[in-house]
PDB file of C-alpha atoms and ligand atoms in Angstrom:
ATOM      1  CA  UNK A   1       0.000   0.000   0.000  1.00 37.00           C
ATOM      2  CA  UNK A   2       1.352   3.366  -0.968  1.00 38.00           C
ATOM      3  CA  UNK A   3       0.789   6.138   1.584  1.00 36.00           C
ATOM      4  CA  UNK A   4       0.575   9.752  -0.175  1.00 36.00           C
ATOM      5  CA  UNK A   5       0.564  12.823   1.758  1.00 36.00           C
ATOM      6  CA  UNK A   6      -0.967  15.575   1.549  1.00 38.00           C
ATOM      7  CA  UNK A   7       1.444  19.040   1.479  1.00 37.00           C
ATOM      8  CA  UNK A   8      -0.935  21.425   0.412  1.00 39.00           C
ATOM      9  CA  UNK A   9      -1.359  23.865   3.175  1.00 41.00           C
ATOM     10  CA  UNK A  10      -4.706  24.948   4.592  1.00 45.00           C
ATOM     11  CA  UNK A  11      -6.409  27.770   4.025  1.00 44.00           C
ATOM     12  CA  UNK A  12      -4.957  29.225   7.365  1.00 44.00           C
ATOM     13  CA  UNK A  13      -1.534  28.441   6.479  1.00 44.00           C
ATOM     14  CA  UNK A  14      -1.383  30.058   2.837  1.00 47.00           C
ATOM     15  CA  UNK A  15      -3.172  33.156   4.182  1.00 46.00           C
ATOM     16  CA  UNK A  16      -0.273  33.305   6.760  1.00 43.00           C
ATOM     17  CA  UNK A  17       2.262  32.554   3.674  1.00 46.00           C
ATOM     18  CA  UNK A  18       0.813  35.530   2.322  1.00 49.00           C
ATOM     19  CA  UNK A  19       1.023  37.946   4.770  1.00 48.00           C
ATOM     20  CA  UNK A  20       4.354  36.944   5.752  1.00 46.00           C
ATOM     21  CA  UNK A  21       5.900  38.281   2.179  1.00 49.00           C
ATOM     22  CA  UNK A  22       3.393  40.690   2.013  1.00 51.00           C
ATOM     23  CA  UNK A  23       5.407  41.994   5.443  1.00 51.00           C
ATOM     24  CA  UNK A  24       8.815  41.246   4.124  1.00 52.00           C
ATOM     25  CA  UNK A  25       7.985  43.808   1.360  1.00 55.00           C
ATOM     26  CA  UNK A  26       6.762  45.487   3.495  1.00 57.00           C
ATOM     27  CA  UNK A  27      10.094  45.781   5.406  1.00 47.00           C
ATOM     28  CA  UNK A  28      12.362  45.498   2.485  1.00 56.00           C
ATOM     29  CA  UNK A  29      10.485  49.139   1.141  1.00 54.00           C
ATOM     30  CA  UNK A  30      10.795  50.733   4.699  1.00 52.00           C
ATOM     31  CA  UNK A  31      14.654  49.871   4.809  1.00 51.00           C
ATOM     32  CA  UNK A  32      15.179  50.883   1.551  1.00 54.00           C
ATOM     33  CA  UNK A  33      13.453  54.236   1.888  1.00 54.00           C
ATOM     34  CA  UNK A  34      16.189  54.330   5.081  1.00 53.00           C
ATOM     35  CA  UNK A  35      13.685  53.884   7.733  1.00 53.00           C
ATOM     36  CA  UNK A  36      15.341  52.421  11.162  1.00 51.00           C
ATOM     37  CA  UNK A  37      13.267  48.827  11.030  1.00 44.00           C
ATOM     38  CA  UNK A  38      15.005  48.124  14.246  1.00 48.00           C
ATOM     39  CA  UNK A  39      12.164  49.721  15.915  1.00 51.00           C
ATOM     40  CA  UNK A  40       9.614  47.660  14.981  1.00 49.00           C
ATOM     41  CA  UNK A  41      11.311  44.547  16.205  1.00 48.00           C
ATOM     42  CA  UNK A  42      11.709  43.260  12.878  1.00 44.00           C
ATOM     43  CA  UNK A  43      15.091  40.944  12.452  1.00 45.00           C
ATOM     44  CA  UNK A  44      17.095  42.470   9.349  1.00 46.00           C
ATOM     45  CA  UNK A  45      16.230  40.999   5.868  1.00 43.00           C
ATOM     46  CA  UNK A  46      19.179  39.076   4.295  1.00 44.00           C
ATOM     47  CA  UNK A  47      20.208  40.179   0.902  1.00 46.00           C
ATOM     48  CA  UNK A  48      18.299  38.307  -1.707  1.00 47.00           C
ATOM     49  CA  UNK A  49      20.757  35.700  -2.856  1.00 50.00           C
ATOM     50  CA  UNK A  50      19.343  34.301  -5.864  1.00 58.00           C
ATOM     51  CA  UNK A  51      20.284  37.421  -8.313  1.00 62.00           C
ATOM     52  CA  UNK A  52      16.617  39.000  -8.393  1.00 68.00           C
ATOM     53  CA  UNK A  53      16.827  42.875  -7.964  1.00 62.00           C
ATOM     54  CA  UNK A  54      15.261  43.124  -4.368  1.00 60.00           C
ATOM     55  CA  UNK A  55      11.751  43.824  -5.086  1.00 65.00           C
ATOM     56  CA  UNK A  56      10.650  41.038  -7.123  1.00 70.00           C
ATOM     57  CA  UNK A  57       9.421  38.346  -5.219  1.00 77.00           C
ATOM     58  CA  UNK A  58      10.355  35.199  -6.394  1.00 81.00           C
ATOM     59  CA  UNK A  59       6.697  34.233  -7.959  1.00 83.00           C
ATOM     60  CA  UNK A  60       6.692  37.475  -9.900  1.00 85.00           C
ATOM     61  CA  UNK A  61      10.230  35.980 -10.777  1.00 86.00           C
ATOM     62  CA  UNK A  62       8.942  32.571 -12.215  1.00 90.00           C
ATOM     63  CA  UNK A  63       6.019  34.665 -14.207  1.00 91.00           C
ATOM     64  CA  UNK A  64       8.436  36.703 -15.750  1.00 92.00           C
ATOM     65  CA  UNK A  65      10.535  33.998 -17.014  1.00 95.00           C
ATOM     66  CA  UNK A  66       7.706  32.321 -18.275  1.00 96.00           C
ATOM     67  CA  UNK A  67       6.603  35.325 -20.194  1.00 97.00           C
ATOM     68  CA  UNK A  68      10.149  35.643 -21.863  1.00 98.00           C
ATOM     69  CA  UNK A  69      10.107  31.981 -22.905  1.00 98.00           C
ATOM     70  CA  UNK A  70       6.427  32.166 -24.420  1.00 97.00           C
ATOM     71  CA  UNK A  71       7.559  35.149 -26.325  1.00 98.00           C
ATOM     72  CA  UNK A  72      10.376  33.217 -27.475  1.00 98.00           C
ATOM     73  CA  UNK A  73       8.060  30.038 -28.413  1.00 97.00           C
ATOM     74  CA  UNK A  74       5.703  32.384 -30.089  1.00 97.00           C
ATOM     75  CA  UNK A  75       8.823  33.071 -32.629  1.00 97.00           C
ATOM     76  CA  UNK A  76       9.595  29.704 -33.008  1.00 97.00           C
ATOM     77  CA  UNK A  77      13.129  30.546 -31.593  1.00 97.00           C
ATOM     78  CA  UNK A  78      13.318  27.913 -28.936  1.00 97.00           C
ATOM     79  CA  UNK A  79      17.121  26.899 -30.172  1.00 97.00           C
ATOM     80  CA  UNK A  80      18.266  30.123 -28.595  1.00 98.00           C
ATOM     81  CA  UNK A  81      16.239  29.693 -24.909  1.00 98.00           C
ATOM     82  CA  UNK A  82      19.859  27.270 -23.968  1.00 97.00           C
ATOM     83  CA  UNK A  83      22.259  30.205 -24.781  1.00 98.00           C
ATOM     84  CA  UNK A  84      24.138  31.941 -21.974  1.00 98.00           C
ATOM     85  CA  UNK A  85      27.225  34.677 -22.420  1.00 98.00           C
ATOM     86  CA  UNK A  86      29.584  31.719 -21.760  1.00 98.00           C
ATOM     87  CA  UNK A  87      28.513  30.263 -24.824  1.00 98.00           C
ATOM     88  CA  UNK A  88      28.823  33.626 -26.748  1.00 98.00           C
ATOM     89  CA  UNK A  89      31.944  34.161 -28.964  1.00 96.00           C
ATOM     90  CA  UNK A  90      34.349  37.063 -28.799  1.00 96.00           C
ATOM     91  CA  UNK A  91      32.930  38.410 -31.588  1.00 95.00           C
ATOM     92  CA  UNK A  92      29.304  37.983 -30.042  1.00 97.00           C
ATOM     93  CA  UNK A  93      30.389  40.941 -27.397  1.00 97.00           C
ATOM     94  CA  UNK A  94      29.310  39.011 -24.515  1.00 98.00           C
ATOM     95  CA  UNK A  95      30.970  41.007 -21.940  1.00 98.00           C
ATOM     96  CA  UNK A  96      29.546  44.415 -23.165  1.00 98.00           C
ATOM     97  CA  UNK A  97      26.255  42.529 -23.058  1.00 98.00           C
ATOM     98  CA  UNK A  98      26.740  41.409 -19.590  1.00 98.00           C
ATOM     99  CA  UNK A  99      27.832  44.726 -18.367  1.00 98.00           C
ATOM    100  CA  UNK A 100      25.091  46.169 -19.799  1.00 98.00           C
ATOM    101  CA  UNK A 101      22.287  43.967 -18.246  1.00 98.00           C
ATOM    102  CA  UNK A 102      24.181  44.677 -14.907  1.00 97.00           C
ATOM    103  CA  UNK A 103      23.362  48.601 -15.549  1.00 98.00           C
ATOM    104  CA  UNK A 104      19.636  47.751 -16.236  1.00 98.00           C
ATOM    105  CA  UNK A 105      19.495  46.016 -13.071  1.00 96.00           C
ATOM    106  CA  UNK A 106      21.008  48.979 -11.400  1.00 95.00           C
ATOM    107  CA  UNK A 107      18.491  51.406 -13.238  1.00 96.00           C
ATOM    108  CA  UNK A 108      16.006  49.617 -12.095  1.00 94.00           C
ATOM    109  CA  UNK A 109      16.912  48.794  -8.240  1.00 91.00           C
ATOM    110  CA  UNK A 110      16.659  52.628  -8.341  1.00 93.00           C
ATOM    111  CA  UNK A 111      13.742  53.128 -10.570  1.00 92.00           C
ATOM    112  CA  UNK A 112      16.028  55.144 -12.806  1.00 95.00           C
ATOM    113  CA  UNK A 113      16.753  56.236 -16.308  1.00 96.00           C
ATOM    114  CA  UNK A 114      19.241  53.880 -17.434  1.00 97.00           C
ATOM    115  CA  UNK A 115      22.470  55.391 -18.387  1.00 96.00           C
ATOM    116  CA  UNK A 116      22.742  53.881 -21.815  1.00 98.00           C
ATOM    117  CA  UNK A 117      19.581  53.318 -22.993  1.00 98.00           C
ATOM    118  CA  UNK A 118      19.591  50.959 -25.920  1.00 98.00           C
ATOM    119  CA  UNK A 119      21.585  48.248 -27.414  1.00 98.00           C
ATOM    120  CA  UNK A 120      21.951  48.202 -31.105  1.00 98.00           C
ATOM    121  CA  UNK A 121      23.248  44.830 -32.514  1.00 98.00           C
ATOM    122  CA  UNK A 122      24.000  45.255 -36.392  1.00 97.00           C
ATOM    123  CA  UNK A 123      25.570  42.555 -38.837  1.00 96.00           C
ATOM    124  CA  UNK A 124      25.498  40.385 -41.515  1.00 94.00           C
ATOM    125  CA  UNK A 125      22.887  37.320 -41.995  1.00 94.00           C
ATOM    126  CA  UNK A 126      23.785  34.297 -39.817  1.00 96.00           C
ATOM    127  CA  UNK A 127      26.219  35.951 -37.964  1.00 97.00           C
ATOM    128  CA  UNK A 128      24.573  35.262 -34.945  1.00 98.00           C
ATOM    129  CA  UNK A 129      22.573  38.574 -33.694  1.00 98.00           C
ATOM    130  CA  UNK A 130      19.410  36.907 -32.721  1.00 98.00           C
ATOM    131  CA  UNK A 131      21.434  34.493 -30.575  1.00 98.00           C
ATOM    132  CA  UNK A 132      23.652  37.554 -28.895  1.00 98.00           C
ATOM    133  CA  UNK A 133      20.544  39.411 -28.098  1.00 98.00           C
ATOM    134  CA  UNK A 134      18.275  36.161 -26.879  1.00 98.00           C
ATOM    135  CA  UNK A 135      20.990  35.351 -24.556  1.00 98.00           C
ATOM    136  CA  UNK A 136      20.673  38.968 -23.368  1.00 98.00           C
ATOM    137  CA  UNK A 137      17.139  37.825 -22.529  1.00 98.00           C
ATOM    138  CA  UNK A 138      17.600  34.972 -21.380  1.00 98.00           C
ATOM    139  CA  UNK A 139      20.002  36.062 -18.621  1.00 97.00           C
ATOM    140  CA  UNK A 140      17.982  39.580 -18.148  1.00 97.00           C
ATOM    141  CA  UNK A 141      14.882  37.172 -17.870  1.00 96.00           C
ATOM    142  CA  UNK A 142      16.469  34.764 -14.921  1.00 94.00           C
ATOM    143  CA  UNK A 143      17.698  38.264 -12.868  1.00 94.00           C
ATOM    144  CA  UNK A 144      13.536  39.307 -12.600  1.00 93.00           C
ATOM    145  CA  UNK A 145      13.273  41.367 -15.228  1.00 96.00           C
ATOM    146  CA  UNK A 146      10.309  41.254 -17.880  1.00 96.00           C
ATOM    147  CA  UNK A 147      11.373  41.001 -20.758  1.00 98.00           C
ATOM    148  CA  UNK A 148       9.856  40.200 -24.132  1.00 98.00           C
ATOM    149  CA  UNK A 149      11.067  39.125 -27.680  1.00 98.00           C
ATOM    150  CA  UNK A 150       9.503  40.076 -31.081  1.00 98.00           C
ATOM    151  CA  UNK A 151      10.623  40.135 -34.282  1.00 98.00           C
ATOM    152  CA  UNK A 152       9.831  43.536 -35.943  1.00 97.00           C
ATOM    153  CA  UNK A 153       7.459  42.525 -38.663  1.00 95.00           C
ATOM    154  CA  UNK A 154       5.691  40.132 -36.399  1.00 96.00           C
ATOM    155  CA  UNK A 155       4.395  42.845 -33.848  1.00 97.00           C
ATOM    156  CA  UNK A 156       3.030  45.000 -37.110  1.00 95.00           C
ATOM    157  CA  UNK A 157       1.338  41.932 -38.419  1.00 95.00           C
ATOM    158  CA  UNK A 158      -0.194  41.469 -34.697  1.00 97.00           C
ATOM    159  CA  UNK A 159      -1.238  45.007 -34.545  1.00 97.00           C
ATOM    160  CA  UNK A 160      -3.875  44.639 -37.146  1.00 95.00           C
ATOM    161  CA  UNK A 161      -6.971  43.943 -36.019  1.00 94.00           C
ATOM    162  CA  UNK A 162      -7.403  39.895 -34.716  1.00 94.00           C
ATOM    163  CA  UNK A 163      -3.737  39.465 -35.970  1.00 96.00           C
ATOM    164  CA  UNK A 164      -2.546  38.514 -32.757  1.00 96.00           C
ATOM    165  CA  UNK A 165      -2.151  34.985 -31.113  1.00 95.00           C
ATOM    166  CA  UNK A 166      -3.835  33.931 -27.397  1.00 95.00           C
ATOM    167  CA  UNK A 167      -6.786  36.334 -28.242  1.00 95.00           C
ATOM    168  CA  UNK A 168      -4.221  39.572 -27.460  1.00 96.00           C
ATOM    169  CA  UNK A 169      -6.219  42.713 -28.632  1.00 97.00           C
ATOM    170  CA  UNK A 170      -4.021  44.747 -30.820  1.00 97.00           C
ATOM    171  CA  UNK A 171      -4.105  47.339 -28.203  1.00 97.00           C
ATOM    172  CA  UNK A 172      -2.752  44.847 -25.659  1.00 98.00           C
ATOM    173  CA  UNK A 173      -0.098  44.256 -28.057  1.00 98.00           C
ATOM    174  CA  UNK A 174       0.936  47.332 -28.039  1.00 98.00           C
ATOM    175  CA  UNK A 175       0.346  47.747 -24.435  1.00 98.00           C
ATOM    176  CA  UNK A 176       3.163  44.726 -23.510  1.00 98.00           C
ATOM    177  CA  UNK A 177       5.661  45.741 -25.657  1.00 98.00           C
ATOM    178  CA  UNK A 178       5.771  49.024 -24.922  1.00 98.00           C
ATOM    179  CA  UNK A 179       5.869  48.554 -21.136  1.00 98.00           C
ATOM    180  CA  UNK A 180       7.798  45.482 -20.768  1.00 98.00           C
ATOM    181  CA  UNK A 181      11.274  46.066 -18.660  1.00 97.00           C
ATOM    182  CA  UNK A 182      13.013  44.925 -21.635  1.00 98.00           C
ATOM    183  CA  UNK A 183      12.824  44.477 -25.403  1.00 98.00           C
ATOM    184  CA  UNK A 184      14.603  42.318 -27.796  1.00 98.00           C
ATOM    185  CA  UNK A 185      12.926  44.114 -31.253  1.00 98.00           C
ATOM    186  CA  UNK A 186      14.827  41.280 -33.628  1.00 98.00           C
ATOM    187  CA  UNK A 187      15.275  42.192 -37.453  1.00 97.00           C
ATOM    188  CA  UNK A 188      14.465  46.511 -37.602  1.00 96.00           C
ATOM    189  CA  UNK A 189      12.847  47.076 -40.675  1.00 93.00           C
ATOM    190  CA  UNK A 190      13.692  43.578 -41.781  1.00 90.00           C
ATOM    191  CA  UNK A 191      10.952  42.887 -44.291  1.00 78.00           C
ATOM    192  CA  UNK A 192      10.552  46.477 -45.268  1.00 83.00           C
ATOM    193  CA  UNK A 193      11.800  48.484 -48.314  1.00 77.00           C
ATOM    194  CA  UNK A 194      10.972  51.811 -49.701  1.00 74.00           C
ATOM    195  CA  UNK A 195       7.419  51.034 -50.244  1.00 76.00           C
ATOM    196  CA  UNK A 196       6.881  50.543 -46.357  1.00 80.00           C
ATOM    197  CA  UNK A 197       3.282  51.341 -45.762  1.00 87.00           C
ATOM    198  CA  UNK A 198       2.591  54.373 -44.112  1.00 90.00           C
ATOM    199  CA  UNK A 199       1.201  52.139 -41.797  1.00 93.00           C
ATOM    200  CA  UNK A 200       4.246  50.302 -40.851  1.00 93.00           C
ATOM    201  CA  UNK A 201       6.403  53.305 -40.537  1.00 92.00           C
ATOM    202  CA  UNK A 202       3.543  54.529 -37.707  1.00 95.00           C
ATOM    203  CA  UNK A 203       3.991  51.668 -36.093  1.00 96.00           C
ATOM    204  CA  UNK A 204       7.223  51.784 -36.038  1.00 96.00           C
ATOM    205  CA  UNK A 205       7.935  54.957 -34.721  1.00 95.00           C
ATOM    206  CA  UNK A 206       5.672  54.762 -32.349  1.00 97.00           C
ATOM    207  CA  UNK A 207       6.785  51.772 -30.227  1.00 97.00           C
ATOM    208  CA  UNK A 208      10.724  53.283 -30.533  1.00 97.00           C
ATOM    209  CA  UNK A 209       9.578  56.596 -29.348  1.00 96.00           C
ATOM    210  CA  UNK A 210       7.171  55.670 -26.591  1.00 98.00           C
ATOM    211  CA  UNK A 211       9.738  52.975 -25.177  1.00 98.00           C
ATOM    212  CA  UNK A 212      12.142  56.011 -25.280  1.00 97.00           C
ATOM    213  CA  UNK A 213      10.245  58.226 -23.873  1.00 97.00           C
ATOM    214  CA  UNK A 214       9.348  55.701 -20.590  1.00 97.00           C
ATOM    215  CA  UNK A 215      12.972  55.240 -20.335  1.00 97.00           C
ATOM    216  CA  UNK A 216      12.743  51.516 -21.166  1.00 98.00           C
ATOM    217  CA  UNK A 217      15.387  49.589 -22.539  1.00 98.00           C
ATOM    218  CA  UNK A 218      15.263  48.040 -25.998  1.00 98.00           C
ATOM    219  CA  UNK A 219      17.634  45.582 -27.926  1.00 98.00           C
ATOM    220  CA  UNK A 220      17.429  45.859 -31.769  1.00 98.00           C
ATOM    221  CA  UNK A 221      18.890  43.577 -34.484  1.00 98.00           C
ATOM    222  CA  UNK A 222      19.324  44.728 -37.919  1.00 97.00           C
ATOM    223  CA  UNK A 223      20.887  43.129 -40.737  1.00 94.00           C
ATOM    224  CA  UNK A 224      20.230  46.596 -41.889  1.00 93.00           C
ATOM    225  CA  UNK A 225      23.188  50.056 -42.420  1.00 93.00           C
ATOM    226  CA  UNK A 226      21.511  52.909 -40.117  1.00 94.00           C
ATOM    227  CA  UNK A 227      21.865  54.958 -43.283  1.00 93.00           C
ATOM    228  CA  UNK A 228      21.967  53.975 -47.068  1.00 89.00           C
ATOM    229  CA  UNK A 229      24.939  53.464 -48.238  1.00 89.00           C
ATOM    230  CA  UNK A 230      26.393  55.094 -51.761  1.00 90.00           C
ATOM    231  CA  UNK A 231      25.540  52.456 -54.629  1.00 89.00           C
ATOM    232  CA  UNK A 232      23.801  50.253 -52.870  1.00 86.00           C
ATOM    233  CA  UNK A 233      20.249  49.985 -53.504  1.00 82.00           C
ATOM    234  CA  UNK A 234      19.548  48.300 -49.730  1.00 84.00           C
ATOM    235  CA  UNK A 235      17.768  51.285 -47.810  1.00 89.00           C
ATOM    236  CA  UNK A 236      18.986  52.133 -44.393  1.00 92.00           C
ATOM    237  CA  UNK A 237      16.886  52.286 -41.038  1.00 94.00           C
ATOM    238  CA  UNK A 238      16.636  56.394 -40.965  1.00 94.00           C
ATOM    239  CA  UNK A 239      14.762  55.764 -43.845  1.00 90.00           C
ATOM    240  CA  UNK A 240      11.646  54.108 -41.740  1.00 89.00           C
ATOM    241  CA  UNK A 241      12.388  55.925 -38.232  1.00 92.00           C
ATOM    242  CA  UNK A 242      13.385  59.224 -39.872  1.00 93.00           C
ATOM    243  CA  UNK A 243      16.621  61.271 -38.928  1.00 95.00           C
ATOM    244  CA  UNK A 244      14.837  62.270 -35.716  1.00 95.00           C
ATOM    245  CA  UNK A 245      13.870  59.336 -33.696  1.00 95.00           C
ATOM    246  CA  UNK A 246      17.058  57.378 -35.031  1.00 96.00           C
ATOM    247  CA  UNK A 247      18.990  60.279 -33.553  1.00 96.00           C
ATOM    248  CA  UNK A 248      17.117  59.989 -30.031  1.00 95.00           C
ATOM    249  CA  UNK A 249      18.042  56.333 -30.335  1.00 96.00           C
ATOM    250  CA  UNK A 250      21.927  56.409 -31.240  1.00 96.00           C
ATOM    251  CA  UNK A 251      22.206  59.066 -28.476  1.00 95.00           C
ATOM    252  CA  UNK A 252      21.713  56.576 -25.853  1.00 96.00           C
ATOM    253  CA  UNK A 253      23.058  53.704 -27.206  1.00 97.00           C
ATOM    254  CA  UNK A 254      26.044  50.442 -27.243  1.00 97.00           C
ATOM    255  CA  UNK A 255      26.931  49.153 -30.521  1.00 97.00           C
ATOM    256  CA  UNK A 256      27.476  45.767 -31.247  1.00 97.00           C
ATOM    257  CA  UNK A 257      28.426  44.422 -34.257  1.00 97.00           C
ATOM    258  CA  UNK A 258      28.170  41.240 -34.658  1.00 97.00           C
ATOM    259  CA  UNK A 259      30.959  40.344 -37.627  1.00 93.00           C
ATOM    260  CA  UNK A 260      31.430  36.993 -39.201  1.00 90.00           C
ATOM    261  CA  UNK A 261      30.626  34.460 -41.428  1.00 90.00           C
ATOM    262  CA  UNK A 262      27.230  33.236 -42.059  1.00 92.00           C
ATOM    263  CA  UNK A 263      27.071  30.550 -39.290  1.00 93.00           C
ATOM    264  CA  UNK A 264      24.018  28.825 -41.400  1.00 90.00           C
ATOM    265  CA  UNK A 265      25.918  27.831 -44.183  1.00 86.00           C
ATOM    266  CA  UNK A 266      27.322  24.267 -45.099  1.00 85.00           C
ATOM    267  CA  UNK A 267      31.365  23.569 -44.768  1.00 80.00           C
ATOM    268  CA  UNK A 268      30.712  22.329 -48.601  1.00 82.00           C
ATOM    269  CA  UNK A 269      28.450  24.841 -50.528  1.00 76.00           C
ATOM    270  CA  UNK A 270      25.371  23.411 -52.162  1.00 82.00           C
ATOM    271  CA  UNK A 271      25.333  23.226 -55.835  1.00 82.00           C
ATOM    272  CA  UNK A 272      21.867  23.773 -57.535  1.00 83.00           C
TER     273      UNK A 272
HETATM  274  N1  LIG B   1      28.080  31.503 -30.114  1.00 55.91           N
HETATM  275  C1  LIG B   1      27.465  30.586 -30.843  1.00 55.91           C
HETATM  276  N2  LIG B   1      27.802  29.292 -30.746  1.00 55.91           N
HETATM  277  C2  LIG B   1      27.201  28.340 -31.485  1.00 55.91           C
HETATM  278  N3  LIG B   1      26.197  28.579 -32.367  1.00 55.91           N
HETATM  279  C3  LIG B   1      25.808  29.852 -32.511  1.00 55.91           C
HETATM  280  C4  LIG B   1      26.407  30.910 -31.760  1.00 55.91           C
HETATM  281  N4  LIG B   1      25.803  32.060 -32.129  1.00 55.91           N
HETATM  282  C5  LIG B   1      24.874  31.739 -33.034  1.00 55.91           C
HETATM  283  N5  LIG B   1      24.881  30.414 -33.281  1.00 55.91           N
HETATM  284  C6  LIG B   1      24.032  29.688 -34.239  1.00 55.91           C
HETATM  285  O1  LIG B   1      24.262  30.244 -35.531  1.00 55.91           O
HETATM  286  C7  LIG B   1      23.049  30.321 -36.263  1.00 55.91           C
HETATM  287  C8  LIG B   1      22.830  31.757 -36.731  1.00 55.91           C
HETATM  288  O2  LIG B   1      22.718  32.591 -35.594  1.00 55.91           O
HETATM  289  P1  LIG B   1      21.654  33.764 -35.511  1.00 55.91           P
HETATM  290  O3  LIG B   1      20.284  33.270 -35.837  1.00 55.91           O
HETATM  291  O4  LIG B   1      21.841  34.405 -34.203  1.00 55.91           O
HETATM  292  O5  LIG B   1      22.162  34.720 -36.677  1.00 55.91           O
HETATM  293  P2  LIG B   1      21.571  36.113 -37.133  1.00 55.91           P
HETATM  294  O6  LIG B   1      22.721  37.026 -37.299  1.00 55.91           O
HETATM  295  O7  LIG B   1      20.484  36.520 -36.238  1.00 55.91           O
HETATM  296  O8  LIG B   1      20.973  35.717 -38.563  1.00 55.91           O
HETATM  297  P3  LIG B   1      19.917  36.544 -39.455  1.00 55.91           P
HETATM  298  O9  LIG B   1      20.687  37.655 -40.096  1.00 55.91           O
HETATM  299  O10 LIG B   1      19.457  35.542 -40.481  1.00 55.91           O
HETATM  300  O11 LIG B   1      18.821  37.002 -38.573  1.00 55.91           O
HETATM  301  C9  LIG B   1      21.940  29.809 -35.351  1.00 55.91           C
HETATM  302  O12 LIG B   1      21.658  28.473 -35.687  1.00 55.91           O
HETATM  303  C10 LIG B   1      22.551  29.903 -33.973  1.00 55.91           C
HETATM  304  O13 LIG B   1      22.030  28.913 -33.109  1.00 55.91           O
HETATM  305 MG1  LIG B   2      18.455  36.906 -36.622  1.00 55.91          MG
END
């Protein structure tokens, strides 16, 4: 006979479980607004040792992860969920990126600007910029920040009307992606050329500007030039953003290119 038992706890218990975090916030928010919590009797709260910035409580934690990962399933990207910067190459910048997340988390332990706002990661196809900035995500993700991935002309296509998977809205589309912690925005103006529809460009502009604006950090892969280059008929991203918001971006901004050889193609090229 197998004996189970039962460790759900009762009603009493779980309402205790909850107001004991409720009054470690609590505490956490008095010491940090430099309140002497000695005189409510309260033992001192040990640094959080799990990497979380200290006021996300670890289910918050778990429910931000899980977001980041369904964004990345929604792109069919799940390859990339394994990557960490000790898998990055050299040429992958993986200690600018980690530096940078470490500012983010800084920014936001002190509900601040962040000092360099976005993280522009330009190169040629296959040369492994998706993979750079998901394993931005994925370690930004595990620290307790939300973050989200989409790819560019993905989050037009969901803001038309009943575009969008899980029954989003298209203004709840907007809504996420504008106030997540975080963005990875994969492949700028990937799809687009000169003929971009006006509503596209609208779009566009208006997700860059209002992340901006909030102070929100974005990542952005391009295989794109930021400006069109003599001779070459490939148009450059100031030509959807404009000179103005793509100035507002670079202001704040790393660059990393990512330079190499397509990573996607055979050791023995194919001949058809
Ligand atoms: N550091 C790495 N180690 C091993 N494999 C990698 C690494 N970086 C990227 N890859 C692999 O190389 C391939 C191309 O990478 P990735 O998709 O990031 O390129 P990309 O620059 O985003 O390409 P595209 O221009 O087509 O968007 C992927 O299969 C990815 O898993
Ligand atoms: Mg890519």
């Amino acid at each position: 006979m197998s004996v189970t038992t039962d460790t759900t706890p009762s009603a009493p218990a779980r309402g205790m479980n909850a107001l004991g975090a409720l009054s470690e916030h609590l505490v956490r928010v008095l010491e940090k607004n430099g309140a002497d919590i000695s005189q409510l009797g309260v033992p001192p709260q040990p640094e959080p040792s799990d990497g979380l910035w200290e006021d996300v409580s670890v289910p918050q934690a778990r429910a931000r992860r899980n977001m980041w990962r369904n964004s990345i399933v929604d792109a069919a990207h799940d390859e990339y969920l394994a990557f960490r910067f000790d898998h990055l190459d050299d040429n992958q910048k993986p200690n600018t990126l980690r530096n940078w997340l470490d500012s983010l988390i800084e920014a936001k332990k002190l509900d601040a600007r962040p000092g360099t706002l976005n993280m522009i990661v330009p190169g040629p196809i296959g040369s492994g910029k998706t993979a750079a900035a998901c394993t931005l995500g994925n370690e930004a993700a595990e620290r307790g920040l939300w973050t989200l991935f989409v790819k560019h002309a993905t989050y037009l296509t969901w803001r038309r009307p009943d575009s969008a998977p899980h029954n989003m809205k298209a203004w709840e589309v907007r809504k996420k992606f504008v106030e997540c912690d975080l963005l990875v925005l994969d492949e700028l103006c990937g799809e687009m050329d000169m003929t971009a529809t006006e509503f596209a460009r609208r779009e566009t502009v208006d997700l860059i500007d209002a992340r901006i604006s909030a102070g929100r950090p974005t990542v952005y892969t391009t295989n794109l030039r930021s400006r069109r280059q003599p001779g070459s008929p490939a148009m450059g991203v100031v030509d959807i953003l404009g000179e103005r918001l793509l100035s507002r971006l670079e202001s704040s901004a790393h660059l990393v290119k990512v330079v190499g050889p397509d990573r996607r193609a055979p050791a023995k090229p194919l001949d058809w």
